[in-house]
Short mmCIF file of C-alpha atoms in Angstrom, two decimals:
data_model
loop_
_atom_site.label_atom_id
_atom_site.label_comp_id
_atom_site.label_asym_id
_atom_site.label_seq_id
_atom_site.Cartn_x
_atom_site.Cartn_y
_atom_site.Cartn_z
CA MET I 349 -60.08 -26.94 12.56
CA ALA I 350 -62.53 -27.65 15.30
CA LEU I 351 -61.74 -26.74 18.87
CA ILE I 352 -62.04 -29.74 21.27
CA ILE I 353 -62.82 -28.98 24.96
CA ARG I 354 -62.79 -31.86 27.68
CA ALA I 355 -65.30 -31.32 30.46
CA LEU I 356 -63.87 -30.71 33.88
CA ALA I 357 -66.77 -30.24 36.18
CA PRO I 358 -70.38 -31.42 36.64
CA ASN I 359 -73.37 -29.25 36.15
CA THR I 360 -77.00 -29.77 36.95
CA VAL I 361 -79.14 -28.23 34.12
CA GLY I 362 -82.73 -29.40 33.98
CA ILE I 363 -84.54 -30.56 30.83
CA LEU I 364 -86.29 -27.35 29.56
CA THR I 365 -88.96 -26.69 27.03
CA ASN I 366 -89.92 -23.16 25.95
CA ARG I 367 -93.72 -23.20 25.99
CA ASN I 368 -94.50 -20.17 28.13
CA SER I 369 -96.48 -18.16 25.50
CA GLY I 370 -99.94 -16.87 26.54
CA ARG I 371 -103.08 -16.00 24.64
CA HIS I 372 -102.07 -12.42 24.18
CA ASP I 373 -98.63 -13.29 22.72
CA ASN I 374 -100.20 -15.68 20.20
CA GLU I 375 -102.96 -13.38 19.13
CA ARG I 376 -100.20 -10.62 18.58
CA GLY I 377 -98.26 -12.98 16.51
CA GLN I 378 -101.25 -14.10 14.41
CA LEU I 379 -102.26 -10.39 13.92
CA ALA I 380 -98.80 -9.62 12.74
CA LEU I 381 -98.79 -12.47 10.35
CA ARG I 382 -102.07 -11.15 8.72
CA ASP I 383 -100.38 -7.88 8.22
CA LEU I 384 -97.94 -9.69 5.92
CA GLY I 385 -100.81 -11.38 4.01
CA LEU I 386 -100.52 -14.80 5.83
CA GLN I 387 -103.30 -16.60 7.49
CA VAL I 388 -101.38 -18.96 9.75
CA GLN I 389 -97.68 -19.35 10.61
CA PRO I 390 -95.90 -20.87 7.60
CA PHE I 391 -92.91 -22.16 9.60
CA ARG I 392 -94.04 -24.32 12.55
CA THR I 393 -91.49 -25.35 15.05
CA HIS I 394 -94.00 -27.83 16.88
CA GLY I 395 -96.67 -30.07 15.70
CA ALA I 396 -97.45 -31.05 12.19
CA PRO I 397 -95.87 -28.85 9.40
CA ILE I 398 -98.30 -26.91 7.43
CA LEU I 399 -97.23 -28.53 4.21
CA VAL I 400 -94.53 -31.27 3.54
CA VAL I 401 -92.54 -29.89 0.73
CA GLN I 402 -90.49 -32.62 -1.17
CA TYR I 403 -87.07 -32.12 -2.64
CA ASP I 404 -84.40 -34.55 -4.14
CA SER I 405 -82.99 -35.82 -0.99
CA HIS I 406 -86.47 -36.06 0.77
CA ASN I 407 -87.62 -38.23 -2.19
CA LEU I 408 -84.53 -40.38 -2.14
CA ALA I 409 -85.00 -41.04 1.62
CA ARG I 410 -88.64 -41.99 1.15
CA ARG I 411 -87.57 -44.42 -1.61
CA PHE I 412 -84.93 -45.80 0.74
CA LEU I 413 -87.41 -46.42 3.54
CA ALA I 414 -89.99 -47.96 1.24
CA ASP I 415 -87.47 -50.32 -0.24
CA PHE I 416 -86.37 -51.24 3.34
CA PHE I 417 -89.77 -51.94 4.42
CA ALA I 418 -90.46 -54.11 1.38
CA CYS I 419 -87.35 -56.14 1.75
CA ASP I 420 -86.07 -58.76 4.26
CA ALA I 421 -83.31 -56.73 5.81
CA PRO I 422 -83.66 -56.37 9.62
CA ILE I 423 -81.74 -52.97 10.12
CA ALA I 424 -81.72 -49.64 8.42
CA LEU I 425 -79.59 -46.75 9.47
CA PHE I 426 -81.12 -43.27 8.64
CA SER I 427 -78.76 -40.48 9.25
CA GLY I 428 -78.97 -36.73 9.17
CA PRO I 429 -77.98 -33.78 11.22
CA PRO I 430 -80.40 -31.91 13.66
CA LEU I 431 -83.29 -30.06 11.82
CA SER I 432 -82.69 -32.01 8.61
CA GLY I 433 -86.22 -33.30 8.30
CA LYS I 434 -85.56 -37.08 9.30
CA THR I 435 -88.61 -37.15 11.60
CA THR I 436 -90.94 -35.68 9.02
CA ILE I 437 -89.80 -38.19 6.33
CA LEU I 438 -90.06 -41.14 8.76
CA LYS I 439 -93.68 -40.09 9.69
CA GLU I 440 -94.59 -39.87 6.01
CA SER I 441 -93.12 -43.51 5.51
CA ILE I 442 -94.87 -44.94 8.54
CA ALA I 443 -98.22 -43.28 7.35
CA ALA I 444 -97.96 -45.05 4.04
CA ARG I 445 -97.61 -48.50 5.58
CA PRO I 446 -100.64 -50.86 6.03
CA PRO I 447 -102.95 -49.98 9.02
CA GLY I 448 -102.56 -52.06 12.03
CA LEU I 449 -98.63 -52.14 11.73
CA ALA I 450 -97.18 -52.38 15.35
CA VAL I 451 -94.62 -49.55 15.74
CA SER I 452 -92.54 -48.75 18.87
CA VAL I 453 -90.32 -45.65 19.28
CA VAL I 454 -87.52 -45.52 21.64
CA ASP I 455 -85.19 -42.68 22.52
CA GLY I 456 -81.64 -44.15 22.36
CA ALA I 457 -79.81 -41.38 24.13
CA GLY I 458 -77.77 -43.00 26.85
CA CYS I 459 -80.00 -46.25 26.69
CA ARG I 460 -78.65 -49.44 28.03
CA ALA I 461 -79.79 -52.88 27.12
CA ASP I 462 -82.53 -53.61 29.69
CA GLU I 463 -83.92 -49.95 29.24
CA LEU I 464 -84.02 -50.49 25.53
CA LEU I 465 -85.91 -53.84 25.76
CA GLN I 466 -88.40 -52.38 28.37
CA ASN I 467 -89.16 -49.30 26.46
CA ALA I 468 -89.61 -51.30 23.17
CA ILE I 469 -92.14 -53.60 24.86
CA ALA I 470 -94.02 -50.51 26.45
CA GLY I 471 -94.09 -48.91 22.89
CA TYR I 472 -95.95 -51.96 21.67
CA GLY I 473 -98.56 -51.44 24.34
CA TYR I 474 -97.46 -53.84 27.05
CA ARG I 475 -97.00 -52.46 30.49
CA GLU I 476 -95.67 -55.59 32.27
CA LYS I 477 -92.34 -55.03 34.17
CA LEU I 478 -90.16 -58.06 33.42
CA ALA I 479 -87.26 -58.85 35.64
CA THR I 480 -84.57 -60.21 33.32
CA GLN I 481 -83.23 -59.43 29.87
CA GLY I 482 -84.06 -62.99 28.93
CA GLU I 483 -87.64 -62.51 29.76
CA MET I 484 -87.96 -59.28 27.75
CA LEU I 485 -86.26 -60.88 24.76
CA ALA I 486 -88.53 -63.85 24.96
CA MET I 487 -91.72 -61.72 25.16
CA LEU I 488 -90.54 -59.61 22.22
CA ARG I 489 -89.79 -62.68 20.20
CA VAL I 490 -93.24 -64.10 20.74
CA PHE I 491 -94.89 -60.80 19.89
CA CYS I 492 -92.84 -60.37 16.78
CA ARG I 493 -93.46 -63.74 15.53
CA GLN I 494 -97.27 -63.46 16.07
CA GLN I 495 -97.41 -60.17 14.24
CA THR I 496 -95.18 -61.40 11.35
CA ALA I 497 -97.34 -64.54 11.05
CA ALA I 498 -100.34 -62.22 10.50
CA GLY I 499 -98.50 -60.52 7.75
CA LEU I 500 -97.45 -57.31 9.44
CA VAL I 501 -93.65 -57.33 10.48
CA PRO I 502 -93.39 -54.94 13.58
CA LEU I 503 -91.28 -51.84 13.22
CA LEU I 504 -88.85 -50.55 16.20
CA VAL I 505 -87.67 -46.99 15.65
CA ILE I 506 -84.65 -45.94 17.75
CA ASP I 507 -84.02 -42.23 17.77
CA ASN I 508 -80.57 -41.03 18.76
CA ALA I 509 -79.15 -44.27 17.97
CA HIS I 510 -75.62 -42.80 17.97
CA GLU I 511 -75.92 -42.48 21.69
CA LEU I 512 -76.87 -46.02 22.56
CA GLU I 513 -74.71 -47.77 25.03
CA ARG I 514 -72.69 -50.69 23.85
CA ASP I 515 -74.64 -53.33 25.69
CA ALA I 516 -77.80 -52.03 23.90
CA LEU I 517 -76.00 -52.42 20.64
CA GLU I 518 -75.27 -55.91 21.40
CA VAL I 519 -78.98 -56.58 22.12
CA LEU I 520 -79.90 -55.28 18.72
CA LEU I 521 -78.00 -58.31 17.33
CA ARG I 522 -80.33 -60.56 19.35
CA LEU I 523 -83.37 -58.66 17.94
CA GLU I 524 -81.87 -58.87 14.44
CA ASP I 525 -82.02 -62.57 14.68
CA PHE I 526 -85.84 -62.74 15.09
CA ARG I 527 -87.12 -64.98 12.40
CA VAL I 528 -90.23 -66.60 10.99
CA GLN I 529 -89.43 -69.26 8.33
CA GLN I 530 -86.03 -67.68 7.50
CA SER I 531 -87.69 -64.05 7.21
CA SER I 532 -87.14 -61.18 9.43
CA ALA I 533 -89.71 -60.99 12.06
CA LEU I 534 -88.71 -57.40 13.24
CA GLN I 535 -87.45 -54.41 11.18
CA ILE I 536 -85.50 -51.67 13.09
CA VAL I 537 -84.79 -48.07 11.94
CA LEU I 538 -81.90 -46.51 13.63
CA MET I 539 -82.13 -42.67 13.47
CA SER I 540 -78.81 -40.99 13.87
CA GLY I 541 -77.45 -37.53 13.86
CA SER I 542 -74.09 -38.80 12.79
CA GLY I 543 -73.11 -39.89 9.21
CA SER I 544 -73.57 -43.67 8.67
CA ALA I 545 -70.01 -44.30 7.49
CA SER I 546 -68.28 -42.63 10.46
CA LEU I 547 -70.78 -44.19 12.93
CA LEU I 548 -70.47 -47.68 11.79
CA SER I 549 -66.62 -47.30 11.98
CA GLN I 550 -66.88 -46.55 15.68
CA GLY I 551 -65.87 -49.23 18.12
CA ALA I 552 -69.36 -49.76 19.65
CA PHE I 553 -71.20 -49.83 16.38
CA SER I 554 -68.71 -52.23 14.72
CA VAL I 555 -70.68 -55.10 16.52
CA LEU I 556 -73.52 -54.60 13.87
CA GLY I 557 -71.39 -55.02 10.93
CA ARG I 558 -71.38 -52.91 7.75
CA ASP I 559 -72.78 -55.59 5.55
CA SER I 560 -76.00 -56.34 7.47
CA VAL I 561 -77.11 -52.63 7.81
CA LEU I 562 -78.74 -50.61 5.05
CA ARG I 563 -77.75 -47.07 5.10
CA PHE I 564 -79.02 -43.69 3.90
CA ASP I 565 -77.54 -40.10 4.68
CA LEU I 566 -79.94 -37.45 4.12
CA GLY I 567 -78.56 -34.51 2.14
CA PRO I 568 -79.46 -30.86 2.24
CA MET I 569 -81.45 -28.88 -0.25
CA SER I 570 -79.87 -27.07 -3.13
CA CYS I 571 -80.17 -23.27 -3.38
CA SER I 572 -83.24 -23.54 -5.86
CA GLU I 573 -84.87 -26.21 -3.75
CA THR I 574 -84.49 -24.05 -0.66
CA ILE I 575 -86.31 -21.08 -2.61
CA TRP I 576 -88.97 -23.43 -3.71
CA TYR I 577 -89.34 -24.91 -0.10
CA LEU I 578 -89.84 -21.57 1.54
CA HIS I 579 -92.06 -20.19 -1.10
CA ARG I 580 -94.43 -23.15 -1.12
CA LYS I 581 -94.71 -22.94 2.58
CA LEU I 582 -95.67 -19.26 2.32
CA GLN I 583 -98.35 -20.12 -0.28
CA ALA I 584 -99.77 -22.86 1.99
CA ALA I 585 -100.01 -20.04 4.71
CA GLY I 586 -102.07 -17.91 2.42
CA CYS I 587 -99.50 -15.67 0.69
CA ALA I 588 -100.46 -15.05 -2.90
CA SER I 589 -97.04 -13.63 -3.75
CA PRO I 590 -94.14 -15.12 -1.63
CA ARG I 591 -91.55 -13.11 -3.47
CA ASP I 592 -92.95 -10.04 -1.80
CA ILE I 593 -92.14 -11.53 1.51
CA LEU I 594 -89.07 -13.50 0.81
CA SER I 595 -87.35 -12.28 -2.28
CA ILE I 596 -85.05 -14.63 -4.20
CA GLU I 597 -81.97 -12.78 -2.81
CA ARG I 598 -83.23 -13.09 0.82
CA CYS I 599 -83.93 -16.82 0.23
CA GLU I 600 -80.47 -17.21 -1.27
CA GLY I 601 -79.13 -15.57 2.07
CA ILE I 602 -81.16 -18.12 4.12
CA TYR I 603 -79.65 -20.92 2.05
CA ALA I 604 -76.12 -19.73 2.55
CA ALA I 605 -76.50 -19.47 6.25
CA SER I 606 -78.52 -22.67 6.83
CA GLY I 607 -76.64 -24.89 4.46
CA GLY I 608 -79.81 -26.07 3.00
CA TRP I 609 -81.18 -27.82 6.00
CA PRO I 610 -84.99 -27.45 6.21
CA GLY I 611 -85.37 -26.92 9.93
CA ILE I 612 -82.60 -24.36 10.05
CA ALA I 613 -83.83 -22.57 6.91
CA GLU I 614 -87.37 -22.18 8.51
CA ARG I 615 -86.05 -20.88 11.72
CA MET I 616 -84.14 -18.25 9.86
CA ALA I 617 -87.28 -17.31 7.72
CA ILE I 618 -89.08 -16.89 11.12
CA LEU I 619 -86.49 -14.31 12.08
CA LYS I 620 -86.92 -12.48 8.90
CA LEU I 621 -90.73 -12.53 9.15
CA ALA I 622 -90.41 -11.21 12.65
CA ALA I 623 -88.23 -8.30 11.56
CA ASP I 624 -90.83 -7.41 8.88
CA MET I 625 -93.57 -7.55 11.37
CA ALA I 626 -91.82 -5.25 13.54
CA HIS I 627 -90.98 -2.70 10.88
CA GLY I 628 -94.40 -2.96 9.15
CA PRO I 629 -95.44 -4.68 6.11
CA GLY I 630 -93.63 -3.83 2.88
CA ARG I 631 -90.64 -2.61 4.70
CA PRO I 632 -88.05 -5.43 4.74
CA ALA I 633 -85.95 -4.95 7.90
CA ILE I 634 -83.10 -7.27 6.95
CA VAL I 635 -80.71 -6.29 4.13
CA PRO I 636 -80.51 -9.10 1.63
CA VAL I 637 -77.19 -11.02 2.19
CA LYS I 638 -74.96 -12.61 -0.23
CA ASP I 639 -74.03 -16.40 -0.52
CA SER I 640 -70.93 -16.01 1.69
CA ILE I 641 -69.61 -13.76 4.48
CA GLU I 642 -67.63 -10.87 3.21
CA ALA I 643 -64.21 -10.35 5.03
CA ASP I 644 -64.39 -8.40 8.07
CA SER I 645 -62.56 -5.17 8.49
CA GLU I 646 -59.58 -5.23 10.67
CA GLY I 647 -60.74 -5.52 14.38
CA SER I 648 -64.37 -6.01 13.39
CA CYS I 649 -64.46 -9.85 13.33
CA PRO I 650 -66.81 -11.26 15.99
CA ARG I 651 -65.37 -13.52 18.56
CA LEU I 652 -66.62 -16.14 20.95
CA LEU I 653 -64.91 -16.25 24.40
CA LEU I 654 -65.22 -19.63 26.01
CA THR I 655 -65.10 -19.90 29.87
CA LEU I 656 -65.48 -22.54 32.45
CA ASN I 657 -66.05 -21.72 36.16
CA GLY I 658 -65.03 -18.12 35.41
CA GLU I 659 -61.67 -19.08 33.85
CA ASP I 660 -60.89 -18.30 30.08
CA VAL I 661 -60.55 -21.39 28.11
CA ASP I 662 -60.26 -20.02 24.50
CA THR I 663 -61.22 -17.33 22.07
CA ILE I 664 -62.40 -18.29 18.71
CA ASP I 665 -62.99 -16.00 15.64
CA PHE I 666 -66.44 -16.30 14.14
CA THR I 667 -65.53 -15.76 10.44
CA GLY I 668 -67.95 -18.09 8.59
CA ALA I 669 -71.71 -18.22 8.06
CA ARG I 670 -72.41 -20.93 10.68
CA PHE I 671 -70.81 -22.07 14.02
CA MET I 672 -72.09 -25.23 15.74
CA ILE I 673 -71.29 -26.25 19.31
CA GLY I 674 -71.79 -29.73 20.80
CA ARG I 675 -70.18 -33.06 21.67
CA SER I 676 -69.95 -34.55 18.24
CA THR I 677 -66.84 -34.30 16.30
CA HIS I 678 -68.77 -32.68 13.45
CA ASN I 679 -69.11 -29.54 15.42
CA ASP I 680 -66.87 -26.31 15.15
CA LEU I 681 -66.45 -26.21 18.95
CA ILE I 682 -66.43 -29.73 20.41
CA ILE I 683 -67.14 -29.81 24.19
CA ASP I 684 -66.82 -33.30 25.73
CA SER I 685 -69.41 -33.02 28.54
CA ARG I 686 -72.34 -35.21 29.26
CA PHE I 687 -74.48 -32.23 29.87
CA ILE I 688 -74.06 -31.05 26.36
CA SER I 689 -75.80 -32.59 23.44
CA ARG I 690 -74.05 -33.94 20.41
CA TYR I 691 -75.41 -31.12 18.39
CA HIS I 692 -76.34 -28.55 21.01
CA VAL I 693 -76.63 -25.00 19.60
CA LEU I 694 -76.13 -23.29 16.08
CA LEU I 695 -75.05 -19.79 15.42
CA THR I 696 -75.75 -18.38 11.87
CA ARG I 697 -74.36 -15.10 10.80
CA GLN I 698 -75.76 -12.77 8.08
CA ASN I 699 -73.87 -9.70 7.83
CA ASN I 700 -74.72 -7.66 10.84
CA GLU I 701 -77.02 -10.15 12.52
CA VAL I 702 -76.29 -13.47 14.42
CA LEU I 703 -79.19 -15.78 15.14
CA LEU I 704 -78.80 -18.54 17.85
CA MET I 705 -80.92 -21.73 17.56
CA ASP I 706 -80.95 -24.44 20.19
CA LEU I 707 -80.90 -27.81 18.29
CA ASN I 708 -83.40 -29.52 20.46
CA SER I 709 -80.63 -30.00 23.16
CA ARG I 710 -81.41 -32.25 26.03
CA ASN I 711 -80.57 -29.68 28.70
CA GLY I 712 -81.21 -26.49 26.81
CA THR I 713 -79.54 -23.36 25.89
CA TYR I 714 -79.59 -20.06 28.01
CA VAL I 715 -78.73 -16.51 26.89
CA ASN I 716 -78.14 -14.11 29.80
CA SER I 717 -79.48 -16.76 32.26
CA ARG I 718 -82.69 -16.99 30.18
CA PRO I 719 -83.83 -20.22 28.56
CA VAL I 720 -84.25 -19.76 24.83
CA MET I 721 -84.97 -21.90 21.72
CA GLN I 722 -83.82 -19.21 19.27
CA THR I 723 -82.99 -15.49 19.51
CA ILE I 724 -80.92 -12.74 18.03
CA VAL I 725 -77.49 -12.58 19.78
CA ARG I 726 -76.22 -9.13 20.70
CA PRO I 727 -72.70 -8.01 21.67
CA ASN I 728 -71.62 -9.03 25.08
CA ASP I 729 -74.52 -11.74 25.49
CA ILE I 730 -73.51 -14.66 27.57
CA ILE I 731 -74.50 -18.02 26.01
CA SER I 732 -74.79 -20.97 28.57
CA VAL I 733 -74.35 -24.58 27.41
CA GLY I 734 -73.93 -27.06 30.21
CA ASN I 735 -71.43 -25.59 32.71
CA TYR I 736 -69.62 -23.63 29.96
CA ARG I 737 -70.22 -19.93 28.99
CA VAL I 738 -69.70 -18.49 25.52
CA LYS I 739 -69.41 -14.56 25.46
CA PHE I 740 -70.30 -13.07 22.07
CA ILE I 741 -67.81 -10.18 21.43
CA ALA I 742 -68.48 -7.87 18.59
CA ASP I 743 -68.41 -4.35 17.51
CA ALA I 744 -71.70 -2.78 18.64
CA ALA I 745 -71.73 -0.49 15.70
CA THR I 746 -71.47 -3.35 13.32
CA PHE I 747 -73.79 -5.84 15.04
CA ALA I 748 -76.71 -3.57 15.70
CA GLU I 749 -79.00 -4.49 18.54
CA PRO I 750 -82.44 -5.45 17.26
CA SER I 751 -85.53 -3.73 18.39
CA SER I 752 -87.42 -5.02 21.32
CA THR I 753 -90.53 -5.62 19.07
CA THR I 754 -88.43 -7.62 16.67
CA GLN I 755 -86.88 -9.80 19.48
CA GLN I 756 -90.32 -10.31 21.11
CA LEU I 757 -91.95 -11.29 17.76
CA ALA I 758 -89.09 -13.65 16.92
CA GLU I 759 -89.71 -15.40 20.22
CA THR I 760 -93.48 -15.34 20.03
CA ILE I 761 -93.87 -16.96 16.56
CA VAL I 762 -91.57 -19.88 17.26
CA MET I 763 -93.92 -20.94 20.10
CA ARG I 764 -97.06 -22.85 19.62
CA SER I 765 -99.90 -20.82 18.34
CA LEU I 766 -103.32 -21.30 19.52
CA GLU I 767 -104.27 -23.07 16.41
CA ASP I 768 -101.39 -25.49 16.91
CA LEU I 769 -102.46 -26.42 20.28
CA GLN I 770 -106.09 -26.74 19.32
CA ASN I 771 -105.57 -28.93 16.15
CA SER I 772 -102.44 -30.94 16.95
CA ASP I 773 -102.87 -34.58 18.46
CA ASP I 774 -99.13 -34.54 18.99
CA LYS I 775 -98.04 -34.94 22.67
CA ASP I 776 -94.46 -35.60 21.83
CA ALA I 777 -92.10 -33.09 20.22
CA THR I 778 -90.93 -35.55 17.66
CA GLY I 779 -94.40 -35.93 16.29
CA ILE I 780 -94.06 -39.65 15.74
CA LEU I 781 -96.33 -40.94 18.54
CA SER I 782 -99.58 -39.52 17.03
CA ILE I 783 -98.92 -41.34 13.66
CA ILE I 784 -98.54 -44.58 15.49
CA GLN I 785 -101.64 -44.18 17.81
CA ASP I 786 -103.67 -43.37 14.67
CA LYS I 787 -102.52 -46.44 12.93
CA THR I 788 -102.92 -48.82 15.87
CA GLY I 789 -106.15 -47.44 17.23
CA ALA I 790 -104.62 -46.73 20.59
#
């Protein structure tokens, strides 16, 4: 059963990005990659992926979006948890549409009606500041009708749609009614981190109505698909024999801990590569893991001590392979605080190692007062999310501390490499903006 925590005090944590790598760190990471027979980083955390590997749910999602674009439905809800690959699939689908298509991307997190309309207008290339909601709706209506009359129905993408304010959802009903000769003059894709069924049953989203919204819930990869996915990425990076780097057994361990979600699997593979780099090629540093976590011996189960303002709130046993913290009810630890993202941070456990991954949270994750995107967690480390602290309590002999080289390499290769910075046109972490600019000639 998930533990639910209610926020009691505010906090002021700034938006963080972890992009402090320098030329030396990047060159060191690239040299270490070459020691493993890789020409480039196979598992990129920023910019365009080295290769888009398709799997069953990926293909079904592509078909769903293609069918949506081809029909007259005004709204589609595309759901999947953080690091599930939604953005990659949407980029592919947009790129396959006719050139000249007008696309606007809006972040729906905490977005009210006026902000939604203004940002949508700006996304279509208009910078006018309109005073009233009526003026903004009128401008969008004229724009959408003109585009539709030319044969290109505009697309509005709303990311983090599960965090839209109720008045913004009510405005969607007005946008849904844009028509040209009884056909939709605007198509809207709602990107959500929550499952479609549970989302549409919530009070605010009930204004949209279940029947008027097409829905697709992205699923994870199977174990065999995870192995194929990781090995194809390694091949694209120049590895002639992927099994020499990530054996079948090691890939099965990644699948067990990641749940088959692509972004999480890639970040776990990064950790394994970093460990191999630190110990030298041909010397796997991480013992292969099984599909499940074996029962801990008495007293050896790791625990998470949750505190607020120095006061103990609860202690939770970390017995499974994964433990997620955030505001959403789908987390293992639910903290109801506006400074904590719906899906904030993920801990994955593989026998004697625990990897922490920030799930692109709005206010970031800190370990021992240091901002991190991903790191190996050690006994007595303090994880900060919002104004809460989580202490990782574990037997030091069981959960061995990683070498400093392993830790540094794990951090280095998740940052942008020089090649990423030189070749990527992407100025936005979501990667959608560059596709839109290329298609519209902006």
